[in-house]
Amino acid sequence: MYHMKIIQKAVKTWINKNGSKWSAYADYCHLVEEIGELGEALTVKHGERQAGDGALGFADHSDIEEEIGDVIFSAIVLANKFDVDLDKCFEKTFKRYDKKVERRINR
């Protein structure tokens, strides 16, 4: 078991307390935005851009840990909106990945 229900409940509690009237599509767009910010942080980590405040082309998103947290939070918001049990989801995902690795090894 992965204990994602605890995290899902925490996100749901936060959303209920702080409010969110976004549609599922708007939540999806927010997730995509957060993934873009993670990409920006990766460009800073790999030296392709400089960290800064966004001015002069400097990246204003340079903290990889923060951006991964934002991506995970946004993904959980969507999972909760559609009543996706992330424990079951991860169980299925690991099984799929195990099969992919097995097929690759057995070629």
N, CA, C and O atoms as a printed pandas DataFrame, in Angstrom:
     atom_number atom_name residue_name chain_id  residue_number  x_coord  y_coord  z_coord
0              1         N          MET        A               1    0.834   -1.180    0.000
1              2        CA          MET        A               1    0.000    0.000    0.000
2              3         C          MET        A               1    0.880    1.245    0.000
3              4         O          MET        A               1    1.973    1.243    0.567
4              5         N          TYR        A               2    0.410    2.276   -0.621
5              6        CA          TYR        A               2    1.220    3.480   -0.793
6              7         C          TYR        A               2    0.794    4.638    0.107
7              8         O          TYR        A               2    1.496    5.648    0.165
8              9         N          HIS        A               3   -0.328    4.521    0.806
9             10        CA          HIS        A               3   -0.806    5.533    1.753
10            11         C          HIS        A               3   -1.100    6.881    1.097
11            12         O          HIS        A               3   -0.978    7.928    1.734
12            13         N          MET        A               4   -1.482    6.850   -0.158
13            14        CA          MET        A               4   -1.823    8.086   -0.855
14            15         C          MET        A               4   -3.143    8.661   -0.362
15            16         O          MET        A               4   -3.391    9.857   -0.517
16            17         N          LYS        A               5   -3.983    7.839    0.222
17            18        CA          LYS        A               5   -5.276    8.322    0.726
18            19         C          LYS        A               5   -5.070    9.434    1.754
19            20         O          LYS        A               5   -5.861   10.376    1.820
20            21         N          ILE        A               6   -4.018    9.325    2.549
21            22        CA          ILE        A               6   -3.721   10.350    3.551
22            23         C          ILE        A               6   -3.410   11.678    2.856
23            24         O          ILE        A               6   -3.887   12.734    3.271
24            25         N          ILE        A               7   -2.613   11.609    1.805
25            26        CA          ILE        A               7   -2.248   12.817    1.061
26            27         C          ILE        A               7   -3.468   13.358    0.322
27            28         O          ILE        A               7   -3.704   14.566    0.304
28            29         N          GLN        A               8   -4.244   12.461   -0.286
29            30        CA          GLN        A               8   -5.449   12.904   -0.980
30            31         C          GLN        A               8   -6.406   13.613   -0.018
31            32         O          GLN        A               8   -7.005   14.629   -0.371
32            33         N          LYS        A               9   -6.547   13.078    1.191
33            34        CA          LYS        A               9   -7.434   13.697    2.173
34            35         C          LYS        A               9   -6.903   15.080    2.573
35            36         O          LYS        A               9   -7.681   16.022    2.722
36            37         N          ALA        A              10   -5.587   15.200    2.746
37            38        CA          ALA        A              10   -4.993   16.488    3.121
38            39         C          ALA        A              10   -5.238   17.532    2.034
39            40         O          ALA        A              10   -5.569   18.679    2.335
40            41         N          VAL        A              11   -5.076   17.139    0.777
41            42        CA          VAL        A              11   -5.318   18.071   -0.337
42            43         C          VAL        A              11   -6.794   18.451   -0.381
43            44         O          VAL        A              11   -7.132   19.622   -0.554
44            45         N          LYS        A              12   -7.665   17.467   -0.226
45            46        CA          LYS        A              12   -9.110   17.737   -0.238
46            47         C          LYS        A              12   -9.491   18.697    0.885
47            48         O          LYS        A              12  -10.279   19.620    0.673
48            49         N          THR        A              13   -8.938   18.485    2.076
49            50        CA          THR        A              13   -9.209   19.370    3.209
50            51         C          THR        A              13   -8.741   20.787    2.910
51            52         O          THR        A              13   -9.448   21.753    3.198
52            53         N          TRP        A              14   -7.560   20.910    2.338
53            54        CA          TRP        A              14   -7.013   22.235    1.996
54            55         C          TRP        A              14   -7.908   22.931    0.971
55            56         O          TRP        A              14   -8.229   24.111    1.113
56            57         N          ILE        A              15   -8.302   22.194   -0.051
57            58        CA          ILE        A              15   -9.162   22.766   -1.102
58            59         C          ILE        A              15  -10.506   23.189   -0.503
59            60         O          ILE        A              15  -11.007   24.273   -0.802
60            61         N          ASN        A              16  -11.086   22.337    0.338
61            62        CA          ASN        A              16  -12.371   22.677    0.955
62            63         C          ASN        A              16  -12.255   23.912    1.842
63            64         O          ASN        A              16  -13.175   24.729    1.891
64            65         N          LYS        A              17  -11.143   24.051    2.533
65            66        CA          LYS        A              17  -10.935   25.194    3.429
66            67         C          LYS        A              17  -10.690   26.477    2.635
67            68         O          LYS        A              17  -11.216   27.535    2.981
68            69         N          ASN        A              18   -9.902   26.381    1.585
69            70        CA          ASN        A              18   -9.469   27.568    0.849
70            71         C          ASN        A              18  -10.272   27.833   -0.416
71            72         O          ASN        A              18  -10.149   28.893   -1.030
72            73         N          GLY        A              19  -11.082   26.876   -0.794
73            74        CA          GLY        A              19  -11.968   27.076   -1.933
74            75         C          GLY        A              19  -11.289   26.905   -3.274
75            76         O          GLY        A              19  -10.145   27.312   -3.475
76            77         N          SER        A              20  -12.012   26.303   -4.171
77            78        CA          SER        A              20  -11.575   26.166   -5.557
78            79         C          SER        A              20  -12.821   25.943   -6.395
79            80         O          SER        A              20  -13.523   24.944   -6.238
80            81         N          LYS        A              21  -13.079   26.868   -7.267
81            82        CA          LYS        A              21  -14.259   26.759   -8.119
82            83         C          LYS        A              21  -13.863   26.481   -9.564
83            84         O          LYS        A              21  -14.652   26.680  -10.488
84            85         N          TRP        A              22  -12.634   26.020   -9.745
85            86        CA          TRP        A              22  -12.169   25.754  -11.097
86            87         C          TRP        A              22  -12.844   24.519  -11.660
87            88         O          TRP        A              22  -13.184   23.587  -10.931
88            89         N          SER        A              23  -13.032   24.529  -12.972
89            90        CA          SER        A              23  -13.530   23.343  -13.668
90            91         C          SER        A              23  -12.399   22.327  -13.765
91            92         O          SER        A              23  -11.240   22.637  -13.492
92            93         N          ALA        A              24  -12.753   21.126  -14.153
93            94        CA          ALA        A              24  -11.735   20.087  -14.345
94            95         C          ALA        A              24  -10.730   20.529  -15.407
95            96         O          ALA        A              24   -9.530   20.292  -15.273
96            97         N          TYR        A              25  -11.228   21.168  -16.454
97            98        CA          TYR        A              25  -10.317   21.620  -17.508
98            99         C          TYR        A              25   -9.370   22.698  -16.988
99           100         O          TYR        A              25   -8.187   22.694  -17.328
100          101         N          ALA        A              26   -9.870   23.610  -16.175
101          102        CA          ALA        A              26   -8.999   24.645  -15.604
102          103         C          ALA        A              26   -7.965   24.017  -14.673
103          104         O          ALA        A              26   -6.809   24.440  -14.653
104          105         N          ASP        A              27   -8.375   23.010  -13.903
105          106        CA          ASP        A              27   -7.414   22.293  -13.055
106          107         C          ASP        A              27   -6.345   21.608  -13.908
107          108         O          ASP        A              27   -5.164   21.611  -13.561
108          109         N          TYR        A              28   -6.774   21.021  -15.025
109          110        CA          TYR        A              28   -5.826   20.396  -15.955
110          111         C          TYR        A              28   -4.844   21.440  -16.488
111          112         O          TYR        A              28   -3.637   21.200  -16.521
112          113         N          CYS        A              29   -5.359   22.590  -16.901
113          114        CA          CYS        A              29   -4.491   23.658  -17.414
114          115         C          CYS        A              29   -3.504   24.118  -16.343
115          116         O          CYS        A              29   -2.350   24.419  -16.648
116          117         N          HIS        A              30   -3.953   24.173  -15.104
117          118        CA          HIS        A              30   -3.061   24.550  -14.006
118          119         C          HIS        A              30   -1.957   23.505  -13.841
119          120         O          HIS        A              30   -0.801   23.858  -13.606
120          121         N          LEU        A              31   -2.308   22.217  -13.963
121          122        CA          LEU        A              31   -1.303   21.149  -13.898
122          123         C          LEU        A              31   -0.265   21.322  -15.007
123          124         O          LEU        A              31    0.935   21.196  -14.761
124          125         N          VAL        A              32   -0.719   21.606  -16.210
125          126        CA          VAL        A              32    0.198   21.821  -17.334
126          127         C          VAL        A              32    1.102   23.020  -17.057
127          128         O          VAL        A              32    2.298   22.977  -17.348
128          129         N          GLU        A              33    0.538   24.081  -16.500
129          130        CA          GLU        A              33    1.337   25.257  -16.140
130          131         C          GLU        A              33    2.424   24.886  -15.130
131          132         O          GLU        A              33    3.573   25.311  -15.256
132          133         N          GLU        A              34    2.052   24.096  -14.135
133          134        CA          GLU        A              34    3.027   23.682  -13.117
134          135         C          GLU        A              34    4.119   22.802  -13.725
135          136         O          GLU        A              34    5.279   22.887  -13.324
136          137         N          ILE        A              35    3.754   21.966  -14.680
137          138        CA          ILE        A              35    4.755   21.134  -15.360
138          139         C          ILE        A              35    5.718   22.023  -16.140
139          140         O          ILE        A              35    6.919   21.759  -16.177
140          141         N          GLY        A              36    5.194   23.075  -16.764
141          142        CA          GLY        A              36    6.051   24.035  -17.464
142          143         C          GLY        A              36    7.018   24.716  -16.511
143          144         O          GLY        A              36    8.179   24.935  -16.857
144          145         N          GLU        A              37    6.552   25.054  -15.313
145          146        CA          GLU        A              37    7.421   25.686  -14.323
146          147         C          GLU        A              37    8.498   24.711  -13.845
147          148         O          GLU        A              37    9.627   25.117  -13.573
148          149         N          LEU        A              38    8.153   23.440  -13.746
149          150        CA          LEU        A              38    9.162   22.421  -13.428
150          151         C          LEU        A              38   10.213   22.368  -14.533
151          152         O          LEU        A              38   11.410   22.286  -14.258
152          153         N          GLY        A              39    9.762   22.416  -15.770
153          154        CA          GLY        A              39   10.700   22.439  -16.894
154          155         C          GLY        A              39   11.639   23.626  -16.825
155          156         O          GLY        A              39   12.831   23.507  -17.108
156          157         N          GLU        A              40   11.093   24.771  -16.446
157          158        CA          GLU        A              40   11.910   25.973  -16.305
158          159         C          GLU        A              40   12.960   25.777  -15.212
159          160         O          GLU        A              40   14.114   26.169  -15.383
160          161         N          ALA        A              41   12.565   25.172  -14.093
161          162        CA          ALA        A              41   13.511   24.908  -13.009
162          163         C          ALA        A              41   14.614   23.951  -13.466
163          164         O          ALA        A              41   15.771   24.089  -13.067
164          165         N          LEU        A              42   14.249   22.990  -14.298
165          166        CA          LEU        A              42   15.250   22.052  -14.821
166          167         C          LEU        A              42   16.261   22.758  -15.718
167          168         O          LEU        A              42   17.441   22.409  -15.723
168          169         N          THR        A              43   15.797   23.754  -16.482
169          170        CA          THR        A              43   16.739   24.494  -17.334
170          171         C          THR        A              43   17.738   25.272  -16.492
171          172         O          THR        A              43   18.888   25.448  -16.896
172          173         N          VAL        A              44   17.310   25.738  -15.328
173          174        CA          VAL        A              44   18.233   26.428  -14.421
174          175         C          VAL        A              44   19.225   25.420  -13.851
175          176         O          VAL        A              44   20.427   25.685  -13.814
176          177         N          LYS        A              45   18.732   24.275  -13.410
177          178        CA          LYS        A              45   19.582   23.229  -12.820
178          179         C          LYS        A              45   20.667   22.781  -13.801
179          180         O          LYS        A              45   21.797   22.507  -13.398
180          181         N          HIS        A              46   20.321   22.708  -15.082
181          182        CA          HIS        A              46   21.271   22.235  -16.102
182          183         C          HIS        A              46   22.060   23.368  -16.744
183          184         O          HIS        A              46   22.796   23.152  -17.706
184          185         N          GLY        A              47   21.905   24.572  -16.209
185          186        CA          GLY        A              47   22.716   25.686  -16.665
186          187         C          GLY        A              47   22.293   26.319  -17.975
187          188         O          GLY        A              47   23.042   27.109  -18.550
188          189         N          GLU        A              48   21.112   25.988  -18.455
189          190        CA          GLU        A              48   20.640   26.554  -19.714
190          191         C          GLU        A              48   20.043   27.945  -19.539
191          192         O          GLU        A              48   19.948   28.712  -20.496
192          193         N          ARG        A              49   19.642   28.265  -18.308
193          194        CA          ARG        A              49   19.111   29.590  -17.974
194          195         C          ARG        A              49   19.607   29.977  -16.595
195          196         O          ARG        A              49   20.036   29.134  -15.807
196          197         N          GLN        A              50   19.540   31.270  -16.322
197          198        CA          GLN        A              50   19.890   31.759  -14.999
198          199         C          GLN        A              50   18.618   31.967  -14.190
199          200         O          GLN        A              50   17.569   32.320  -14.730
200          201         N          ALA        A              51   18.729   31.741  -12.885
201          202        CA          ALA        A              51   17.605   32.015  -11.994
202          203         C          ALA        A              51   17.452   33.521  -11.843
203          204         O          ALA        A              51   18.437   34.257  -11.892
204          205         N          GLY        A              52   16.250   33.967  -11.666
205          206        CA          GLY        A              52   15.984   35.391  -11.483
206          207         C          GLY        A              52   14.521   35.632  -11.241
207          208         O          GLY        A              52   13.808   34.750  -10.761
208          209         N          ASP        A              53   14.068   36.823  -11.571
209          210        CA          ASP        A              53   12.673   37.185  -11.322
210          211         C          ASP        A              53   11.833   37.210  -12.595
211          212         O          ASP        A              53   10.736   37.769  -12.602
212          213         N          GLY        A              54   12.325   36.627  -13.641
213          214        CA          GLY        A              54   11.589   36.610  -14.903
214          215         C          GLY        A              54   12.009   37.719  -15.850
215          216         O          GLY        A              54   11.775   37.633  -17.056
216          217         N          ALA        A              55   12.627   38.758  -15.310
217          218        CA          ALA        A              55   13.089   39.871  -16.149
218          219         C          ALA        A              55   14.330   39.441  -16.924
219          220         O          ALA        A              55   15.085   38.584  -16.465
220          221         N          LEU        A              56   14.536   40.014  -18.058
221          222        CA          LEU        A              56   15.703   39.755  -18.904
222          223         C          LEU        A              56   15.839   38.274  -19.280
223          224         O          LEU        A              56   16.937   37.796  -19.565
224          225         N          GLY        A              57   14.731   37.569  -19.278
225          226        CA          GLY        A              57   14.765   36.167  -19.673
226          227         C          GLY        A              57   15.270   35.227  -18.605
227          228         O          GLY        A              57   15.435   34.035  -18.865
228          229         N          PHE        A              58   15.522   35.738  -17.391
229          230        CA          PHE        A              58   15.948   34.876  -16.304
230          231         C          PHE        A              58   14.743   34.092  -15.783
231          232         O          PHE        A              58   13.625   34.606  -15.744
232          233         N          ALA        A              59   14.981   32.866  -15.391
233          234        CA          ALA        A              59   13.906   31.986  -14.934
234          235         C          ALA        A              59   13.425   32.387  -13.544
235          236         O          ALA        A              59   14.229   32.539  -12.624
236          237         N          ASP        A              60   12.115   32.558  -13.394
237          238        CA          ASP        A              60   11.600   32.880  -12.064
238          239         C          ASP        A              60   11.100   31.641  -11.321
239          240         O          ASP        A              60   10.523   31.747  -10.238
240          241         N          HIS        A              61   11.324   30.479  -11.907
241          242        CA          HIS        A              61   11.011   29.211  -11.249
242          243         C          HIS        A              61   12.272   28.349  -11.309
243          244         O          HIS        A              61   12.597   27.776  -12.349
244          245         N          SER        A              62   12.974   28.264  -10.182
245          246        CA          SER        A              62   14.250   27.545  -10.199
246          247         C          SER        A              62   14.360   26.479   -9.116
247          248         O          SER        A              62   15.378   25.791   -9.041
248          249         N          ASP        A              63   13.352   26.326   -8.285
249          250        CA          ASP        A              63   13.379   25.367   -7.185
250          251         C          ASP        A              63   12.676   24.085   -7.622
251          252         O          ASP        A              63   11.447   24.021   -7.641
252          253         N          ILE        A              64   13.453   23.074   -7.969
253          254        CA          ILE        A              64   12.895   21.824   -8.497
254          255         C          ILE        A              64   11.965   21.168   -7.480
255          256         O          ILE        A              64   10.888   20.696   -7.844
256          257         N          GLU        A              65   12.363   21.133   -6.222
257          258        CA          GLU        A              65   11.535   20.506   -5.195
258          259         C          GLU        A              65   10.177   21.206   -5.081
259          260         O          GLU        A              65    9.141   20.548   -4.982
260          261         N          GLU        A              66   10.189   22.528   -5.096
261          262        CA          GLU        A              66    8.943   23.288   -5.021
262          263         C          GLU        A              66    8.051   23.005   -6.222
263          264         O          GLU        A              66    6.841   22.829   -6.077
264          265         N          GLU        A              67    8.645   22.961   -7.391
265          266        CA          GLU        A              67    7.859   22.745   -8.609
266          267         C          GLU        A              67    7.311   21.326   -8.683
267          268         O          GLU        A              67    6.189   21.123   -9.147
268          269         N          ILE        A              68    8.086   20.340   -8.232
269          270        CA          ILE        A              68    7.568   18.967   -8.193
270          271         C          ILE        A              68    6.398   18.894   -7.209
271          272         O          ILE        A              68    5.396   18.234   -7.482
272          273         N          GLY        A              69    6.526   19.567   -6.075
273          274        CA          GLY        A              69    5.418   19.618   -5.115
274          275         C          GLY        A              69    4.171   20.212   -5.725
275          276         O          GLY        A              69    3.068   19.712   -5.503
276          277         N          ASP        A              70    4.337   21.286   -6.500
277          278        CA          ASP        A              70    3.189   21.918   -7.159
278          279         C          ASP        A              70    2.554   20.979   -8.182
279          280         O          ASP        A              70    1.330   20.924   -8.296
280          281         N          VAL        A              71    3.380   20.241   -8.925
281          282        CA          VAL        A              71    2.860   19.287   -9.917
282          283         C          VAL        A              71    2.064   18.194   -9.211
283          284         O          VAL        A              71    0.956   17.856   -9.628
284          285         N          ILE        A              72    2.632   17.645   -8.142
285          286        CA          ILE        A              72    1.954   16.568   -7.413
286          287         C          ILE        A              72    0.639   17.073   -6.819
287          288         O          ILE        A              72   -0.391   16.410   -6.938
288          289         N          PHE        A              73    0.672   18.237   -6.185
289          290        CA          PHE        A              73   -0.536   18.816   -5.592
290          291         C          PHE        A              73   -1.617   18.981   -6.664
291          292         O          PHE        A              73   -2.768   18.596   -6.457
292          293         N          SER        A              74   -1.242   19.551   -7.799
293          294        CA          SER        A              74   -2.205   19.797   -8.882
294          295         C          SER        A              74   -2.758   18.497   -9.438
295          296         O          SER        A              74   -3.941   18.420   -9.770
296          297         N          ALA        A              75   -1.920   17.474   -9.544
297          298        CA          ALA        A              75   -2.382   16.166  -10.029
298          299         C          ALA        A              75   -3.352   15.541   -9.028
299          300         O          ALA        A              75   -4.338   14.917   -9.420
300          301         N          ILE        A              76   -3.075   15.710   -7.744
301          302        CA          ILE        A              76   -3.966   15.161   -6.719
302          303         C          ILE        A              76   -5.306   15.887   -6.723
303          304         O          ILE        A              76   -6.344   15.263   -6.505
304          305         N          VAL        A              77   -5.299   17.188   -6.967
305          306        CA          VAL        A              77   -6.560   17.925   -7.082
306          307         C          VAL        A              77   -7.427   17.286   -8.172
307          308         O          VAL        A              77   -8.620   17.064   -7.969
308          309         N          LEU        A              78   -6.830   16.997   -9.314
309          310        CA          LEU        A              78   -7.580   16.355  -10.400
310          311         C          LEU        A              78   -8.036   14.955  -10.017
311          312         O          LEU        A              78   -9.176   14.576  -10.283
312          313         N          ALA        A              79   -7.151   14.189   -9.396
313          314        CA          ALA        A              79   -7.518   12.829   -8.971
314          315         C          ALA        A              79   -8.714   12.879   -8.028
315          316         O          ALA        A              79   -9.646   12.084   -8.156
316          317         N          ASN        A              80   -8.686   13.807   -7.088
317          318        CA          ASN        A              80   -9.798   13.935   -6.142
318          319         C          ASN        A              80  -11.086   14.334   -6.849
319          320         O          ASN        A              80  -12.164   13.842   -6.516
320          321         N          LYS        A              81  -10.970   15.220   -7.820
321          322        CA          LYS        A              81  -12.158   15.693   -8.540
322          323         C          LYS        A              81  -12.880   14.533   -9.227
323          324         O          LYS        A              81  -14.103   14.551   -9.369
324          325         N          PHE        A              82  -12.110   13.523   -9.654
325          326        CA          PHE        A              82  -12.686   12.377  -10.360
326          327         C          PHE        A              82  -12.734   11.114   -9.504
327          328         O          PHE        A              82  -12.923   10.011  -10.018
328          329         N          ASP        A              83  -12.559   11.288   -8.186
329          330        CA          ASP        A              83  -12.621   10.164   -7.238
330          331         C          ASP        A              83  -11.666    9.028   -7.605
331          332         O          ASP        A              83  -12.012    7.854   -7.478
332          333         N          VAL        A              84  -10.476    9.382   -8.056
333          334        CA          VAL        A              84   -9.460    8.387   -8.380
334          335         C          VAL        A              84   -8.755    7.992   -7.086
335          336         O          VAL        A              84   -8.238    8.847   -6.366
336          337         N          ASP        A              85   -8.737    6.706   -6.800
337          338        CA          ASP        A              85   -8.029    6.180   -5.639
338          339         C          ASP        A              85   -6.565    6.021   -6.047
339          340         O          ASP        A              85   -6.221    5.113   -6.804
340          341         N          LEU        A              86   -5.712    6.901   -5.548
341          342        CA          LEU        A              86   -4.315    6.895   -5.982
342          343         C          LEU        A              86   -3.541    5.674   -5.505
343          344         O          LEU        A              86   -2.545    5.299   -6.125
344          345         N          ASP        A              87   -3.979    5.041   -4.410
345          346        CA          ASP        A              87   -3.332    3.787   -4.017
346          347         C          ASP        A              87   -3.540    2.733   -5.103
347          348         O          ASP        A              87   -2.594    2.064   -5.518
348          349         N          LYS        A              88   -4.786    2.591   -5.559
349          350        CA          LYS        A              88   -5.083    1.636   -6.634
350          351         C          LYS        A              88   -4.402    2.058   -7.929
351          352         O          LYS        A              88   -3.882    1.227   -8.673
352          353         N          CYS        A              89   -4.412    3.346   -8.182
353          354        CA          CYS        A              89   -3.791    3.883   -9.391
354          355         C          CYS        A              89   -2.300    3.512   -9.450
355          356         O          CYS        A              89   -1.810    3.042  -10.477
356          357         N          PHE        A              90   -1.589    3.731   -8.335
357          358        CA          PHE        A              90   -0.162    3.410   -8.312
358          359         C          PHE        A              90    0.088    1.909   -8.398
359          360         O          PHE        A              90    1.056    1.474   -9.022
360          361         N          GLU        A              91   -0.780    1.119   -7.774
361          362        CA          GLU        A              91   -0.653   -0.332   -7.866
362          363         C          GLU        A              91   -0.729   -0.773   -9.329
363          364         O          GLU        A              91    0.097   -1.558   -9.794
364          365         N          LYS        A              92   -1.726   -0.259  -10.045
365          366        CA          LYS        A              92   -1.875   -0.585  -11.475
366          367         C          LYS        A              92   -0.686   -0.067  -12.279
367          368         O          LYS        A              92   -0.199   -0.744  -13.184
368          369         N          THR        A              93   -0.228    1.123  -11.946
369          370        CA          THR        A              93    0.899    1.714  -12.679
370          371         C          THR        A              93    2.160    0.871  -12.513
371          372         O          THR        A              93    2.856    0.599  -13.491
372          373         N          PHE        A              94    2.457    0.457  -11.283
373          374        CA          PHE        A              94    3.640   -0.373  -11.060
374          375         C          PHE        A              94    3.527   -1.706  -11.796
375          376         O          PHE        A              94    4.517   -2.198  -12.337
376          377         N          LYS        A              95    2.348   -2.287  -11.822
377          378        CA          LYS        A              95    2.155   -3.540  -12.561
378          379         C          LYS        A              95    2.410   -3.331  -14.048
379          380         O          LYS        A              95    3.052   -4.159  -14.694
380          381         N          ARG        A              96    1.904   -2.214  -14.594
381          382        CA          ARG        A              96    2.131   -1.907  -16.012
382          383         C          ARG        A              96    3.623   -1.728  -16.293
383          384         O          ARG        A              96    4.140   -2.243  -17.285
384          385         N          TYR        A              97    4.306   -1.002  -15.423
385          386        CA          TYR        A              97    5.734   -0.784  -15.624
386          387         C          TYR        A              97    6.511   -2.078  -15.488
387          388         O          TYR        A              97    7.468   -2.300  -16.230
388          389         N          ASP        A              98    6.121   -2.942  -14.553
389          390        CA          ASP        A              98    6.777   -4.245  -14.423
390          391         C          ASP        A              98    6.634   -5.039  -15.720
391          392         O          ASP        A              98    7.592   -5.667  -16.173
392          393         N          LYS        A              99    5.441   -5.015  -16.321
393          394        CA          LYS        A              99    5.219   -5.728  -17.582
394          395         C          LYS        A              99    6.077   -5.138  -18.702
395          396         O          LYS        A              99    6.618   -5.876  -19.526
396          397         N          LYS        A             100    6.203   -3.809  -18.732
397          398        CA          LYS        A             100    7.032   -3.170  -19.758
398          399         C          LYS        A             100    8.485   -3.601  -19.621
399          400         O          LYS        A             100    9.143   -3.902  -20.617
400          401         N          VAL        A             101    8.978   -3.631  -18.411
401          402        CA          VAL        A             101   10.369   -4.044  -18.178
402          403         C          VAL        A             101   10.544   -5.508  -18.540
403          404         O          VAL        A             101   11.544   -5.878  -19.155
404          405         N          GLU        A             102    9.586   -6.344  -18.167
405          406        CA          GLU        A             102    9.652   -7.758  -18.486
406          407         C          GLU        A             102    9.686   -7.971  -19.996
407          408         O          GLU        A             102   10.470   -8.780  -20.494
408          409         N          ARG        A             103    8.838   -7.248  -20.723
409          410        CA          ARG        A             103    8.822   -7.383  -22.200
410          411         C          ARG        A             103   10.154   -6.937  -22.791
411          412         O          ARG        A             103   10.658   -7.557  -23.728
412          413         N          ARG        A             104   10.723   -5.874  -22.251
413          414        CA          ARG        A             104   12.000   -5.376  -22.764
414          415         C          ARG        A             104   13.127   -6.379  -22.506
415          416         O          ARG        A             104   13.991   -6.584  -23.358
416          417         N          ILE        A             105   13.111   -6.989  -21.349
417          418        CA          ILE        A             105   14.150   -7.962  -20.997
418          419         C          ILE        A             105   14.023   -9.216  -21.843
419          420         O          ILE        A             105   15.034   -9.805  -22.226
420          421         N          ASN        A             106   12.802   -9.636  -22.141
421          422        CA          ASN        A             106   12.551  -10.874  -22.864
422          423         C          ASN        A             106   12.583  -10.738  -24.375
423          424         O          ASN        A             106   12.177  -11.659  -25.083
424          425         N          ARG        A             107   13.048   -9.630  -24.875
425          426        CA          ARG        A             107   13.117   -9.463  -26.341
426          427         C          ARG        A             107   14.207  -10.289  -26.933
427          428         O          ARG        A             107   14.405  -10.269  -28.148
